[in-house]
Short mmCIF file of C-alpha atoms in Angstrom, two decimals:
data_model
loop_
_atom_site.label_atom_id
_atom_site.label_comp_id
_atom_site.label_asym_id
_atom_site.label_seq_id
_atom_site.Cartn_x
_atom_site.Cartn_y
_atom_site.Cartn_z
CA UNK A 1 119.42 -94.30 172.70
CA UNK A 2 122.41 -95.33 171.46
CA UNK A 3 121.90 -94.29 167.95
CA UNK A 4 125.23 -92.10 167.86
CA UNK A 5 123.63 -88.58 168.52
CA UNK A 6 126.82 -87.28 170.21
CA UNK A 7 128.94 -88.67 167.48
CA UNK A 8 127.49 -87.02 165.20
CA UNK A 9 127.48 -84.12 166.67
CA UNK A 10 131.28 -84.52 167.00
CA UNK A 11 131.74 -85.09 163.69
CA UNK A 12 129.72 -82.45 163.09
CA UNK A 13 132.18 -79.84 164.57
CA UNK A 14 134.95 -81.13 163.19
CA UNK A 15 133.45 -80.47 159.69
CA UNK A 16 132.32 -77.01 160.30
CA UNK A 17 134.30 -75.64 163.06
CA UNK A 18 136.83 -73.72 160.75
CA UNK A 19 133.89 -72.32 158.75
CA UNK A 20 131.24 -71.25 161.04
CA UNK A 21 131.69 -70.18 165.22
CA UNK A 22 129.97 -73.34 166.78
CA UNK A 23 129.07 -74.01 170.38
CA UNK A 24 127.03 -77.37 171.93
CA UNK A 25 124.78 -77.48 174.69
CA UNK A 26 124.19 -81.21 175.77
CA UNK A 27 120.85 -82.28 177.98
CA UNK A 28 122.18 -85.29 179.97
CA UNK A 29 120.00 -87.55 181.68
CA UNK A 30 122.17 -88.58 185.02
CA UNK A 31 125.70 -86.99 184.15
CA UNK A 32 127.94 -84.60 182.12
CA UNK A 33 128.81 -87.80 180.53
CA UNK A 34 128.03 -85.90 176.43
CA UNK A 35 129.59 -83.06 177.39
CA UNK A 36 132.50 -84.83 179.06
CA UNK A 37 132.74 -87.14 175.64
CA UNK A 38 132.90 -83.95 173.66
CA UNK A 39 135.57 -82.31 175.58
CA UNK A 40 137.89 -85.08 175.56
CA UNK A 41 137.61 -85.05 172.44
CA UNK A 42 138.51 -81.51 171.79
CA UNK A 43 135.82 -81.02 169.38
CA UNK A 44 135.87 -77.20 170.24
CA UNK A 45 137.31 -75.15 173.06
CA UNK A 46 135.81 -75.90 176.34
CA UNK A 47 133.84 -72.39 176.55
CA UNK A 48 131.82 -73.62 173.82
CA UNK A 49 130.52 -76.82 175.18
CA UNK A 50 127.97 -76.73 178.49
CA UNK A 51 125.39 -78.98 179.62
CA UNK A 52 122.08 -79.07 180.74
CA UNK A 53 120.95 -81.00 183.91
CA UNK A 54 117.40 -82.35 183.19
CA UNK A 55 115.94 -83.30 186.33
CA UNK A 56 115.64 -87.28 184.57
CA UNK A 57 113.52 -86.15 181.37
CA UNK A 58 115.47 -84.38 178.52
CA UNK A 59 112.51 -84.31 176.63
CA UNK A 60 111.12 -81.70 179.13
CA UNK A 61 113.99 -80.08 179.25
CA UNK A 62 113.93 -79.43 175.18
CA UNK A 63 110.25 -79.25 174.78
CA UNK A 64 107.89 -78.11 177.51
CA UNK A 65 110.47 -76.27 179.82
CA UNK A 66 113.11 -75.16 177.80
CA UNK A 67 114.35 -72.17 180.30
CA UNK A 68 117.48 -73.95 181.35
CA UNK A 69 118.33 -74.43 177.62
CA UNK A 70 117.76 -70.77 177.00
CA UNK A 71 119.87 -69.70 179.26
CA UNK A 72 122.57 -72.00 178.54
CA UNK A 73 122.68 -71.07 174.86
CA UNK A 74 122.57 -67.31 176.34
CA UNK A 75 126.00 -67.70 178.65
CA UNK A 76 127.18 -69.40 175.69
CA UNK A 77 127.27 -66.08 173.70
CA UNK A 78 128.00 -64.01 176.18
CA UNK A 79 131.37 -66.36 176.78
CA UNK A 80 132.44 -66.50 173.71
CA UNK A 81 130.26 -63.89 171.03
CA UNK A 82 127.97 -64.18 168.58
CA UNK A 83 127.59 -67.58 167.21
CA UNK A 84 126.53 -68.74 163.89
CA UNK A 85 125.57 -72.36 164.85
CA UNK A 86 124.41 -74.02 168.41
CA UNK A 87 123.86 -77.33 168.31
CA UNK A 88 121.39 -78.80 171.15
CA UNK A 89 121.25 -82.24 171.85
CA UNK A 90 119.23 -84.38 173.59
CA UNK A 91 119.86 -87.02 175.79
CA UNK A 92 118.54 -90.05 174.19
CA UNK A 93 114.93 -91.13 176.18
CA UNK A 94 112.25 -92.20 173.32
CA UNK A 95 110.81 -92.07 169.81
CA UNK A 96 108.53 -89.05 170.43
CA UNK A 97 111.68 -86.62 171.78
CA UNK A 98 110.77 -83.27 169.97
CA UNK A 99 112.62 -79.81 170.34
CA UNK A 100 109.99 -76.95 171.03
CA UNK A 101 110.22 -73.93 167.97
CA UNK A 102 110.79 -71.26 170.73
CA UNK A 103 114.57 -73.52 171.31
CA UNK A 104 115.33 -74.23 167.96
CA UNK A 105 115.05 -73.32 164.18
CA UNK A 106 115.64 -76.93 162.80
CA UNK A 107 115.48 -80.29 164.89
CA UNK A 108 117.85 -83.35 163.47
CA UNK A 109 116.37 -86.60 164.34
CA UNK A 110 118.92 -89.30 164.71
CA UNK A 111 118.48 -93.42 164.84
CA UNK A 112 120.42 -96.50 163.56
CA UNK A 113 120.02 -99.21 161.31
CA UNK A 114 120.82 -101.27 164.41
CA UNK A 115 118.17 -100.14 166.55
CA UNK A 116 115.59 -102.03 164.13
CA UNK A 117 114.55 -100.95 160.76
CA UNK A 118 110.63 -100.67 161.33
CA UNK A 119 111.44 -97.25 163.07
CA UNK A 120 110.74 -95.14 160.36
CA UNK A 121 107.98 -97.53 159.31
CA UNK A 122 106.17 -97.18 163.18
CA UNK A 123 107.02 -93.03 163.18
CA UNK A 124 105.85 -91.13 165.89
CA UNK A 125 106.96 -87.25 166.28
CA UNK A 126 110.43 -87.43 165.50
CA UNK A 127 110.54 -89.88 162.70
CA UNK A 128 108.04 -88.13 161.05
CA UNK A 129 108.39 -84.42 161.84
CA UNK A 130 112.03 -83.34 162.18
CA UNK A 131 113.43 -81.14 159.70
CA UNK A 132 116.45 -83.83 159.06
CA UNK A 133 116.06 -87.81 159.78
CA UNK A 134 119.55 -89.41 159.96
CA UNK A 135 119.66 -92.95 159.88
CA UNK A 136 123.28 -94.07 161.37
CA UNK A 137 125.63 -97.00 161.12
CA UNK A 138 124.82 -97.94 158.16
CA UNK A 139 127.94 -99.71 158.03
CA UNK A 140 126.19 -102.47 160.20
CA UNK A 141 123.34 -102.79 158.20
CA UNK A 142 124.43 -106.53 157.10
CA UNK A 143 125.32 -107.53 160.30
CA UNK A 144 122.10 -106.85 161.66
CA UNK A 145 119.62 -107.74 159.01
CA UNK A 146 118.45 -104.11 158.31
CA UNK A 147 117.00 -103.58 155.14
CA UNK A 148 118.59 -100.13 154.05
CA UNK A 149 116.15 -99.31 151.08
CA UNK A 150 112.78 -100.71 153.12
CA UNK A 151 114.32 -97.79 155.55
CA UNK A 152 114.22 -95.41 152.95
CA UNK A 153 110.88 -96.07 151.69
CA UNK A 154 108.73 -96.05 154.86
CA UNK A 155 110.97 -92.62 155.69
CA UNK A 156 109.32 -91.28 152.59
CA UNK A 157 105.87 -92.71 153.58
CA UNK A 158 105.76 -90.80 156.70
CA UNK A 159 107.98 -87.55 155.90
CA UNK A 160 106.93 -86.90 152.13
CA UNK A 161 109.46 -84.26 151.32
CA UNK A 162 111.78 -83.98 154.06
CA UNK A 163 114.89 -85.15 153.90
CA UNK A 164 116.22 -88.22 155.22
CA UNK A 165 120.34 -89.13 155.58
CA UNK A 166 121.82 -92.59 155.47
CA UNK A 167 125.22 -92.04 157.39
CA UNK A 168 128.13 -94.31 158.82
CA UNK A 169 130.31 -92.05 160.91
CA UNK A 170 133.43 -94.52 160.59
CA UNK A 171 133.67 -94.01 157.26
CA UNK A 172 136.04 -91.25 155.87
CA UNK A 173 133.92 -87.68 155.79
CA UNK A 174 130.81 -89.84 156.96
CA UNK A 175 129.19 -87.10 158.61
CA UNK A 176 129.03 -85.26 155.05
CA UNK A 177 125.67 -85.56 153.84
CA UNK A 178 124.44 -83.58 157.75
CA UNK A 179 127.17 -81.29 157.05
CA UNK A 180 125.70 -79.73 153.73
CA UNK A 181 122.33 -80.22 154.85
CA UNK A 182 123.26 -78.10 158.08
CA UNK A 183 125.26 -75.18 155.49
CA UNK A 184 122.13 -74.98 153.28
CA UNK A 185 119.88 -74.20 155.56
CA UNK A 186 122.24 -72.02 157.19
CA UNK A 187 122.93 -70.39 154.08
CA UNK A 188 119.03 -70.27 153.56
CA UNK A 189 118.50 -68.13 156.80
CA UNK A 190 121.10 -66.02 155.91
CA UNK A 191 119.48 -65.17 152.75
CA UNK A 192 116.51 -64.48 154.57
CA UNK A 193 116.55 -63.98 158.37
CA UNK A 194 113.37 -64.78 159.73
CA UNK B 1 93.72 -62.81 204.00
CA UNK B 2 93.35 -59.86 201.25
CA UNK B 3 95.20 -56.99 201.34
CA UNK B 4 93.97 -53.72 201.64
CA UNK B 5 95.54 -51.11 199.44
CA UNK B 6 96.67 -49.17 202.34
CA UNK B 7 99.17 -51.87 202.82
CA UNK B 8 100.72 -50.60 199.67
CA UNK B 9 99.76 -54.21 198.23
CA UNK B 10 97.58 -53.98 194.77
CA UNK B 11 94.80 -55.52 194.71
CA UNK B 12 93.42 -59.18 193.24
CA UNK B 13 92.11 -58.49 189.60
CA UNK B 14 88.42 -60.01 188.86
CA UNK B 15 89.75 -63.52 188.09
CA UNK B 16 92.80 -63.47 189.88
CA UNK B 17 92.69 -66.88 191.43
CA UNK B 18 93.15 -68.15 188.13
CA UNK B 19 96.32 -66.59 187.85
CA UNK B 20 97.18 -68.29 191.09
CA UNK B 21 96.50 -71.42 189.51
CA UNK B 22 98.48 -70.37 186.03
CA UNK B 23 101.75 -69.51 188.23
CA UNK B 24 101.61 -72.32 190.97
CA UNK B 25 101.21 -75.58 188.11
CA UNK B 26 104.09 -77.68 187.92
CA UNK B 27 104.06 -77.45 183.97
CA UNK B 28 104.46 -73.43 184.47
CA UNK B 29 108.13 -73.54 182.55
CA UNK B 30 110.61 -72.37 184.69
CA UNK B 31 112.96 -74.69 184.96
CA UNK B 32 111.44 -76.45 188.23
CA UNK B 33 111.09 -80.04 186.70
CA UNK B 34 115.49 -80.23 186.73
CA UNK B 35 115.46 -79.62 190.50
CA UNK B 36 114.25 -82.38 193.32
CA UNK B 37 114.15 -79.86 196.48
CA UNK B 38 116.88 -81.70 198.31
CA UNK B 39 115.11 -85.26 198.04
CA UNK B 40 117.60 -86.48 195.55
CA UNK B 41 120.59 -86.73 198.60
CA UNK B 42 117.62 -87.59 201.03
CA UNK B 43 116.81 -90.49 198.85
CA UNK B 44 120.46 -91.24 198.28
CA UNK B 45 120.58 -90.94 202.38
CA UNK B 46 117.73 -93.25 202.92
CA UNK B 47 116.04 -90.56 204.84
CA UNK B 48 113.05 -90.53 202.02
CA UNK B 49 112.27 -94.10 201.39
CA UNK B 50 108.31 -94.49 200.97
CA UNK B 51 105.43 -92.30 201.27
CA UNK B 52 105.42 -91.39 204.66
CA UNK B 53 109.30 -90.41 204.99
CA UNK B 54 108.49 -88.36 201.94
CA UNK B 55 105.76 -86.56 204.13
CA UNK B 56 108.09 -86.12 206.69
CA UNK B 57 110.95 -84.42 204.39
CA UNK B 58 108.11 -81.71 202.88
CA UNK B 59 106.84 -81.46 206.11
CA UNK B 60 110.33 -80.57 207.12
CA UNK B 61 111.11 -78.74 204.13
CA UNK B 62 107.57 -76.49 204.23
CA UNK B 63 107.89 -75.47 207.74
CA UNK B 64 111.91 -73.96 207.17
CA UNK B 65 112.64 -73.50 203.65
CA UNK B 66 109.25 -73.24 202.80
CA UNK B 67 108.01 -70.67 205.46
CA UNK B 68 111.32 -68.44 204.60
CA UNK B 69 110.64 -68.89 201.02
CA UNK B 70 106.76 -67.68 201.55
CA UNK B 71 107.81 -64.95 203.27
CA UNK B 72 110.07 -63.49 201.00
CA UNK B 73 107.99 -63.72 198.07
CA UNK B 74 104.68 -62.28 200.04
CA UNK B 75 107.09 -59.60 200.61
CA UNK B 76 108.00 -59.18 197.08
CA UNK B 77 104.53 -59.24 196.34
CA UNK B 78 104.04 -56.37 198.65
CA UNK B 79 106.23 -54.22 197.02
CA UNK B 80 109.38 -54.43 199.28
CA UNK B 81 112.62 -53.50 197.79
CA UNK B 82 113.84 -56.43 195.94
CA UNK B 83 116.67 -56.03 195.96
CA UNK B 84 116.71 -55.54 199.86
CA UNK B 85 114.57 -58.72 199.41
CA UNK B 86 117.18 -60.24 197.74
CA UNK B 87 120.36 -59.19 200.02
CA UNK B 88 117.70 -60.76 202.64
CA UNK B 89 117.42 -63.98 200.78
CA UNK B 90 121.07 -64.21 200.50
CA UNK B 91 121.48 -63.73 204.50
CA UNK B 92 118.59 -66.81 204.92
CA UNK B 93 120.89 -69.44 202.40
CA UNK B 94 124.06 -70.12 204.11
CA UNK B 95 124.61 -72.77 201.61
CA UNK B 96 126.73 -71.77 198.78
CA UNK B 97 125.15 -74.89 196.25
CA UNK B 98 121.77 -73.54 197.37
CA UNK B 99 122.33 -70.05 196.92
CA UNK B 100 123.66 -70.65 193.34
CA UNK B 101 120.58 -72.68 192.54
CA UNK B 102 118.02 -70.02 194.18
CA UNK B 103 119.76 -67.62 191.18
CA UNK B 104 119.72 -69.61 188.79
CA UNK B 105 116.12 -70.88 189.21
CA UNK B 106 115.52 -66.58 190.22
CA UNK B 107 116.79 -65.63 186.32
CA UNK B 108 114.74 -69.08 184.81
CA UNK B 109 111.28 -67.89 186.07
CA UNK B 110 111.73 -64.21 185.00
CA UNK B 111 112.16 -65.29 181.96
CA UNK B 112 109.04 -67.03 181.75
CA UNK B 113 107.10 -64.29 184.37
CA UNK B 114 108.36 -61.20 181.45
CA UNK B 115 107.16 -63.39 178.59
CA UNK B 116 103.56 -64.08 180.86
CA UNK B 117 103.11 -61.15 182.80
CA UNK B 118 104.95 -57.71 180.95
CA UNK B 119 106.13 -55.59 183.76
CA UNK B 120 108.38 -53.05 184.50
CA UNK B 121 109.12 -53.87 188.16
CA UNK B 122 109.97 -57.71 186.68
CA UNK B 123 112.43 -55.43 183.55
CA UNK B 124 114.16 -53.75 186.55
CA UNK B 125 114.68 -56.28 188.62
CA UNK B 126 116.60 -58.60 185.94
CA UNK B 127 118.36 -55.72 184.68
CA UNK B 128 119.32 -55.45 188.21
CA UNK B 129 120.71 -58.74 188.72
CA UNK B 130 121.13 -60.26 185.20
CA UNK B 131 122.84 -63.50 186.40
CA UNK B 132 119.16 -63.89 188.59
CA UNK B 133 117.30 -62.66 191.72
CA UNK B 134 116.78 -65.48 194.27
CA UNK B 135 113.80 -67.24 193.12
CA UNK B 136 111.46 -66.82 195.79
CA UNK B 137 111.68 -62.84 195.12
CA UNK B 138 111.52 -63.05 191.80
CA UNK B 139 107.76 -65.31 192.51
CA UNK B 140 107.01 -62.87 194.74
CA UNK B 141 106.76 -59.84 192.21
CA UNK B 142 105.70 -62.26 189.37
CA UNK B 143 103.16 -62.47 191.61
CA UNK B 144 102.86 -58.73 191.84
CA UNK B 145 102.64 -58.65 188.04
CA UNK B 146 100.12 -61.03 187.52
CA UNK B 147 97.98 -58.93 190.29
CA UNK B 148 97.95 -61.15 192.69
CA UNK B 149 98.55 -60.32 196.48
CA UNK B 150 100.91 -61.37 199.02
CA UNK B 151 98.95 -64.53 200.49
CA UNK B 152 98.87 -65.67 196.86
CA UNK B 153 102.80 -65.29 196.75
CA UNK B 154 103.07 -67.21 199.76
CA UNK B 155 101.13 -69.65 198.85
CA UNK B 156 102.58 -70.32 195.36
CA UNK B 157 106.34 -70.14 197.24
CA UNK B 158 104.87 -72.87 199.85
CA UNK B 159 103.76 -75.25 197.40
CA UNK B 160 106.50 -74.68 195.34
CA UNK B 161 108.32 -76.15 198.13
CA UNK B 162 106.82 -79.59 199.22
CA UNK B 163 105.59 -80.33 195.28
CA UNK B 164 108.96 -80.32 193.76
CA UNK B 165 110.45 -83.06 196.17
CA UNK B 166 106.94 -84.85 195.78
CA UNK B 167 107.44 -85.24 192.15
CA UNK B 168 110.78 -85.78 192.06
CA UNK B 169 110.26 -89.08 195.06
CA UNK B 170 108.34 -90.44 192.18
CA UNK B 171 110.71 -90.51 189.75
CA UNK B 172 113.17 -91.29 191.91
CA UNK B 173 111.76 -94.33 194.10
CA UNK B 174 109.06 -95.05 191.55
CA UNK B 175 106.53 -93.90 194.54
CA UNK B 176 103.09 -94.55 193.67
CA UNK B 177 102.08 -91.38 191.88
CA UNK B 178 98.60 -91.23 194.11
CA UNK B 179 100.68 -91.82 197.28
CA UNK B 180 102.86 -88.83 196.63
CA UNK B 181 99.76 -86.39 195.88
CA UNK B 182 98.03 -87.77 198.95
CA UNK B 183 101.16 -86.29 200.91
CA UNK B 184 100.61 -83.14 199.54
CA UNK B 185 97.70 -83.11 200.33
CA UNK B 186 97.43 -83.96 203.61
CA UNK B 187 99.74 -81.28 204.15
CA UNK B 188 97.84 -78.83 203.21
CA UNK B 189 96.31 -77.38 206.03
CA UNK B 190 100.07 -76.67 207.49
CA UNK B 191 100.36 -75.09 203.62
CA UNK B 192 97.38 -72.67 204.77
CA UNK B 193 98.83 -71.56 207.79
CA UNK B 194 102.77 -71.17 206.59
CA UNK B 195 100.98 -68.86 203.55
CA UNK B 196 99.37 -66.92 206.52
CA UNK B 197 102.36 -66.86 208.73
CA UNK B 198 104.71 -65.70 205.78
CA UNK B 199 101.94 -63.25 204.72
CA UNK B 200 101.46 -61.48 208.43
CA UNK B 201 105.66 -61.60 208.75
CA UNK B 202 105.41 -59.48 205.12
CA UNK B 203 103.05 -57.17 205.98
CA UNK B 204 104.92 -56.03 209.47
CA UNK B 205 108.01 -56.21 207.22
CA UNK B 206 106.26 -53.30 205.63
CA UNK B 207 107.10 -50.82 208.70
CA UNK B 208 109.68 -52.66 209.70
CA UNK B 209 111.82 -54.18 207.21
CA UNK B 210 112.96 -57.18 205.89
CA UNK B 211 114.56 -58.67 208.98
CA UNK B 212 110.53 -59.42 210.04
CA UNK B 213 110.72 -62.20 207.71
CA UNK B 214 111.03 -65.40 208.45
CA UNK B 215 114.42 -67.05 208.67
CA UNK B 216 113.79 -70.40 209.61
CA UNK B 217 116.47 -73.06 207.71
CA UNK B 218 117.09 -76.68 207.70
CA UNK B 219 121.15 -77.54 208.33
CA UNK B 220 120.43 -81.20 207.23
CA UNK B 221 119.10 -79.72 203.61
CA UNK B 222 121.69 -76.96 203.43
CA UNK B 223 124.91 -80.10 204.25
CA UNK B 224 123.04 -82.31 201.67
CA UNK B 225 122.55 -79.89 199.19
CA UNK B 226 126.12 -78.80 199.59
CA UNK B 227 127.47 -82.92 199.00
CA UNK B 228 125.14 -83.34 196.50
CA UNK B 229 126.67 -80.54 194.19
CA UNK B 230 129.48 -82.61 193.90
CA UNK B 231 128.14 -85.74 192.78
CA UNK B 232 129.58 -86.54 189.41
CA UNK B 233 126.31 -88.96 188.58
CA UNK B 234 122.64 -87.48 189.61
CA UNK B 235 118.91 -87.03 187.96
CA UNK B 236 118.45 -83.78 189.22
CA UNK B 237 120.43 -80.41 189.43
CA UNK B 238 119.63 -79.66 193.05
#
C-alpha cells in the first residue's frame, strides 16, 4: 500500500511506450482512482488503460477469480490490436497479493524502503516468489532509518536467485533497472514462445 | 423434481449432485465476488443495516430477481432457445446498469463453464453473443453441460441470488459472518420452492414459450442499481 506500484507503472510506460505497444489494466479497490492517475497523466492513449472493479479484494480479483481481468485484457486487444506488453496491477491490500499463472507470465512485486525494512526479511508469497522484487524510494532510505544492504541480504535469503531492484522513481531514468528487466524477459519469450 | 427425458431435458449423470455443488460455490470463478446483488446502494440507503434487514433484502431479492433468474436458467437448462432465452431476459431487466451487468457477468461464467464443462451448445452460444448472454441463461445451459437438469439450474440461479448480497453485507457492514449464513439459511425453504416454481414455469415454457417464465422484478433494485452505476467511489461493480 503505498509503495508506488502505479508510479512505477507510469514510469514504466514512459520508458517503453515508443518501443513496444503497451496497455494497463488497473484492479482498484473502491474507485478508478489508478486508472484515473494514469490517464491524467497521459502515460498512453486512453484506449489502452481500463480498470477492474474488485468487489473490495484485488487479490481475488488477480488470483482466484481472474475472469474480469481476462476479459479486460481481451477488449483491450480487440480496441486497440495485438499488444506486446499488458501490465496488470493490483490494488495494494497485503503482503501475500499473488497474480494466478493462468493471468500472467511474470508477477513484479513492489514495496518501499519506507514501509519498514524487515519486509523482505518476514517474506510471505510475494516477497519471496515473484519473478521481480522492487524495493522503491530508496531515496528515503536515510530519512527513515532503512538499512538498504540488510534489505538486500534477507531478499537473497528468501528469493535465492531471483532478482531483486533497488529503485527511486524521482531520480532521472529511475525506473531503469524494471525497464531492462521487463525487455529481457520479453526478449526471452520472444526467443522462445511458450 | 427430475426430469423425464420426454421433456426434452437430459438427464442427471451418476454423481451429478456434485456438479451442483461444483457450479453453485461461491469460489466457482466467474467473476461473482466483484458484484454485491444490489446491497451495496441498499447499504448506502440504510435499507440493509444488520442481519435481519439483510434477510429482508434476499428475501426480496429471491422472490423477484431471483424467481425470474431461476426460471430462465431452468429454461436454459431445458434446452430452450437461448437466444429466445436471452431476448426474454432482456424484456425482464428494464434497467439499463443491470442489463449491462447481467452480460457482462453472462460472457465471465462462459468462460469459466467452456474451460469446466466443453460443450458445443456453451461454443454457440458465445459465438452468438460474444460481448455475453445474460447470465442467468448462460447458468442455465452450463448447467445443461455439466448434465444437470432444470431444478438444478434453478436452484444454482436462486442461490446465486440471495448469497452474493449475503457476502457482500459482510464485507460491507462487517456483519457477523455466522449471522449472514444463518440468513441464508433460514431462507432456504422459500429457495426450495422458487427452484420448483421456476422449474414448473420452464417446463410449460416448453409448449408454450418463453413468455411462461417468470417475470417478477423489483423497481427499488432496478432505481438503485441504476444510481449506483454512477457512483464515482464504490467496493463493488453492481
Amino acid at each position: 500500500m503505498g509503495s508506488g506500484k502505479t508510479a512505477t507503472v507510469a514510469a514504466l510506460c514512459r520508458a517503453l511506450r515508443d518501443q513496444l505497444s503497451l496497455a494497463v489494466v488497473t484492479n482498484d479497490i473502491y474507485t478508478r482512482e489508478d486508472a484515473e492517475f494514469l490517464l491524467r497523466n497521459a502515460v498512453l492513449p486512453p484506449e489502452r488503460i481500463t480498470a477492474v472493479e474488485t468487489g473490495a479484494c484485488p487479490h481475488t480479483a488477480i488470483r482466484d477469480d481472474i475472469s474480469a481481468n481476462l476479459e479486460a485484457v481481451e477488449e483491450l486487444e480487440e480496441a486497440v490490436g495485438p499488444l506486446d506488453l499488458i501490465l496488470v496491477e493490483s490494488g495494494g491490500d497485503n503482503l501475500t497479493a499473488t497474480f494466478s499463472k493462468g493471468l500472467v507470465d511474470a508477477q513484479v512485486f513492489v514495496i518501499d524502503v519506507a514501509g519498514g525494512d524487515d519486509i523482505p526479511r518476514k517474506g510471505g508469497p510475494g516477497v519471496t516468489t515473484a519473478d521481480l522484487l522492487v524495493v522503491n524510494k530508496t531515496d528515503l532510505a536515510p530519512y527513515v532509518g532503512s538499512d538498504l544492504a540488510r534489505m538486500a541480504r534477507d531478499a537473497e535469503a528468501q528469493r535465492g536467485e531471483l532478482p531483486v531492484a533497488f529503485t527511486s522513481l524521482v531520480a532521472e531514468d529511475g525506473v531503469r533497472p524494471i525497464a531492462d528487466w521487463v525487455r529481457a524477459r520479453l526478449a526471452a519469450w520472444t526467443a522462445a514462445p511458450a | 423434481m427430475r426430469w423425464g427425458p420426454r421433456n426434452g431435458a437430459r438427464g442427471r449423470s451418476p454423481g451429478g449432485v456434485a456438479a451442483l455443488l461444483v457450479l453453485a460455490d461461491g469460489r466457482f470463478p466467474a467473476g461473482g465476488h466483484a458484484h454485491s446483488g444490489g446491497a451495496e446502494a441498499a447499504v448506502a440507503a440504510g435499507r440493509i443495516h444488520d442481519a435481519a434487514s439483510l434477510e429482508a433484502f434476499c428475501r426480496g431479492r429471491l422472490h423477484t430477481a431471483g424467481l425470474t433468474a431461476a426460471g430462465l436458467a431452468a429454461a436454459a437448462a431445458a434446452g430452450l432457445d437461448p437466444l429466445a432465452l436471452d431476448d426474454a431476459a432482456d424484456a425482464r431487466t428494464p434497467s439499463p446498469a443491470l442489463r449491462g451487468t447481467a452480460r457482462r457477468l453472462g460472457r465471465q461464467l462462459m468462460r469459466a463453464a467452456r474451460a469446466t464443462w466443453p460443450s458445443p451448445e456453451l461454443d454457440a452460444l458465445a459465438a452468438a453473443r460474444p460481448r455475453g448472454a445474460h447470465q442467468p441463461v448462460v447458468l442455465g445451459l452450463t448447467a445443461r453441460a455439466a448434465a444437470l437438469g432444470p431444478p438444478d439450474a434453478a436452484y444454482a440461479a436462486g442461490y446465486e441470488a440471495v448469497s452474493g448480497p449475503a457476502t457482500a453485507a459482510v464485507r460491507l457492514l462487517s456483519l457477523d459472518p455466522f449471522d449472514a449464513t444463518a440468513v441464508l439459511a433460514r431462507l432456504a425453504p422459500e429457495l426450495d420452492q422458487v427452484a420448483a416454481r421456476a422449474a414448473d414455469a420452464a417446463r410449460r415454457a416448453l409448449d408454450e414459450g418463453p413468455g411462461a417464465l417468470p417475470a417478477a422484478s423489483a423497481p427499488l433494485l432496478d432505481i438503485a442499481a441504476e444510481q449506483h452505476a454512477t457512483w464515482s467511489v464504490r467496493l463493488f461493480a453492481s
